[in-house]
Amino acid sequence: MTKLCICQMCTCGHHRCPHRPWGILGKGEQPCAVTEYKNEYRAHEASRTQPFKPDNEYKGSNLPLNDETTHKTDYIRHQVERISLHQPEQYKQPEGEMDTMTSYKREYVQKQGEKAMPIRHDGSRKEPANFEGNPTYKSDYRPWELNRTQPIRHDGGYVASSDPFNGDTTYYQDFKRYNQTPVKPIRPDNAALQSNDPFNDRTGYREDYVKHDLPAKYSRPKDEYQANKIPLDSMTTMRRDFTAKGAEKARSFKPENGGYRSEAPFDDDTTHKNDFKKWEVKPNFAKKDNEWKPPLGEMDLSTNYNSEFTPKPAQKAMAIRPASRRKIDGKFEGDTTYGQDFRKWPGDRRTPLKNPNEYQAPNVPFDGTSTYKGHYLPVAGGPSQSFKPDGLAYRSDQPFDGNTLYRTEFTQKEIEPCPATLLETPRANFVFQAEDDKGHKFYAPAHTKSIVA
């Protein structure tokens, strides 16, 4: 029988060989150090790339310092003349005295006048009749003898007044109308004051102002332009000092874009071609599912719904209709205050409302019963019946059947563990045989004592 390593033995995919070779001293407990890169990579001779940055060394010169500048060589000192300044004319005081008389001093002179009298208006015209100074307060509100206040009792008796009713008010009695002319307003007339004299438009400016002739303004003569007789020297320091020099073009430090080429034949050997070996690998053991076997006996098709919810004798559901109110055996009185009291009156002209001289008390005694108390009599009635269903649930006398398909049909199966998990334990079915230099551990079945490598 062929030996198997842990990678080939694992069925769950969580176990692998340690891959720790014995050739590396002191690294037995570290991860695997054997890789394809370390096996196949070969070091090649190559020189380090030199930088293109120039050196920072100082480069001096043995020539003496030349202190001649363009300013010293090109600048020529010219003779400068003083700029002539313009001298303004001197002030000359005019001859004669200044006339300080103005139109204000000549026209607005002091005048004598009478003091303005205040405008007083005459008072309103007095009437020859005597003024009645007796107001309603003094005539009506007289000191009365105070008696004890009698309690207000509704005895139904009314005592009429013996004095006749006087319909005149204090306004008609005191404020009498008199024929008089309206008071003239003390408002001034808006008409403008006009004069018959001609308008005098002579002002102090027109009479006193004399127009004098102004002297001609001094104008400075313009200097004539004189062209320079010396020819223009167009030679500049740029043309004289910066002359063309013969020099080579600066060499570029940029590397060439051509790739590295070699005349050696192409080596197409890869680590996969050199190291890969075809191993004999058996297909993974696939666990077969248990074949389904129909259960013995017949299937009980009765369900909880069919067994519990069986037709039961019951009455027909009654309509949820509120009970009708009890009728009152009596005749409806449809008379209202509007139908009894309202009468159609003839459409004659209204007579003025005048207060009667005497109050006539009604002969009929007062009836305190209203239409609401007379017609709306209290009727005895019980509370309304509630149509809400009761909270009692339907109950059955049969015992509860708690058996389900899961409880009756499900059977617990034993799951076999991964063979790599049981290695180095008493339950292991494989025995360790050997370990190669790559770190693969090979095991053989326990009943086989030796396996030919």
mmCIF file with all atom_site columns, N, CA and C in Angstrom, residues 195-203 206:
data_model
loop_
_atom_site.group_PDB
_atom_site.id
_atom_site.type_symbol
_atom_site.label_atom_id
_atom_site.label_alt_id
_atom_site.label_comp_id
_atom_site.label_asym_id
_atom_site.label_entity_id
_atom_site.label_seq_id
_atom_site.pdbx_PDB_ins_code
_atom_site.Cartn_x
_atom_site.Cartn_y
_atom_site.Cartn_z
_atom_site.occupancy
_atom_site.B_iso_or_equiv
_atom_site.pdbx_formal_charge
_atom_site.auth_seq_id
_atom_site.auth_comp_id
_atom_site.auth_asym_id
_atom_site.auth_atom_id
_atom_site.pdbx_PDB_model_num
ATOM 1  N N  . SER A 1 195 ? -49.307 146.572 -6.378  1.00 0.00 ? 195 SER A N  1
ATOM 2  C CA . SER A 1 195 ? -49.014 148.007 -6.412  1.00 0.00 ? 195 SER A CA 1
ATOM 3  C C  . SER A 1 195 ? -49.131 148.511 -7.843  1.00 0.00 ? 195 SER A C  1
ATOM 4  N N  . ASN A 1 196 ? -49.475 149.795 -7.965  1.00 0.00 ? 196 ASN A N  1
ATOM 5  C CA . ASN A 1 196 ? -49.616 150.402 -9.283  1.00 0.00 ? 196 ASN A CA 1
ATOM 6  C C  . ASN A 1 196 ? -48.315 151.010 -9.790  1.00 0.00 ? 196 ASN A C  1
ATOM 7  N N  . ASP A 1 197 ? -47.278 151.106 -8.930  1.00 0.00 ? 197 ASP A N  1
ATOM 8  C CA . ASP A 1 197 ? -45.997 151.680 -9.337  1.00 0.00 ? 197 ASP A CA 1
ATOM 9  C C  . ASP A 1 197 ? -45.249 150.700 -10.228 1.00 0.00 ? 197 ASP A C  1
ATOM 10 N N  . PRO A 1 198 ? -44.450 151.213 -11.179 1.00 0.00 ? 198 PRO A N  1
ATOM 11 C CA . PRO A 1 198 ? -43.668 150.303 -12.031 1.00 0.00 ? 198 PRO A CA 1
ATOM 12 C C  . PRO A 1 198 ? -42.566 149.607 -11.226 1.00 0.00 ? 198 PRO A C  1
ATOM 13 N N  . PHE A 1 199 ? -42.185 148.448 -11.675 1.00 0.00 ? 199 PHE A N  1
ATOM 14 C CA . PHE A 1 199 ? -41.174 147.643 -10.971 1.00 0.00 ? 199 PHE A CA 1
ATOM 15 C C  . PHE A 1 199 ? -39.779 148.228 -11.202 1.00 0.00 ? 199 PHE A C  1
ATOM 16 N N  . ASN A 1 200 ? -39.046 148.430 -10.095 1.00 0.00 ? 200 ASN A N  1
ATOM 17 C CA . ASN A 1 200 ? -37.712 149.015 -10.149 1.00 0.00 ? 200 ASN A CA 1
ATOM 18 C C  . ASN A 1 200 ? -36.701 147.864 -10.138 1.00 0.00 ? 200 ASN A C  1
ATOM 19 N N  . ASP A 1 201 ? -36.092 147.636 -11.287 1.00 0.00 ? 201 ASP A N  1
ATOM 20 C CA . ASP A 1 201 ? -35.153 146.520 -11.406 1.00 0.00 ? 201 ASP A CA 1
ATOM 21 C C  . ASP A 1 201 ? -33.702 146.985 -11.376 1.00 0.00 ? 201 ASP A C  1
ATOM 22 N N  . ARG A 1 202 ? -33.463 148.225 -10.961 1.00 0.00 ? 202 ARG A N  1
ATOM 23 C CA . ARG A 1 202 ? -32.098 148.712 -10.904 1.00 0.00 ? 202 ARG A CA 1
ATOM 24 C C  . ARG A 1 202 ? -31.443 148.210 -9.619  1.00 0.00 ? 202 ARG A C  1
ATOM 25 N N  . THR A 1 203 ? -30.350 147.461 -9.785  1.00 0.00 ? 203 THR A N  1
ATOM 26 C CA . THR A 1 203 ? -29.621 146.910 -8.645  1.00 0.00 ? 203 THR A CA 1
ATOM 27 C C  . THR A 1 203 ? -28.293 147.625 -8.519  1.00 0.00 ? 203 THR A C  1
ATOM 28 N N  . ARG A 1 206 ? -25.850 146.749 -11.332 1.00 0.00 ? 206 ARG A N  1
ATOM 29 C CA . ARG A 1 206 ? -26.033 147.432 -12.620 1.00 0.00 ? 206 ARG A CA 1
ATOM 30 C C  . ARG A 1 206 ? -25.597 148.896 -12.563 1.00 0.00 ? 206 ARG A C  1
#
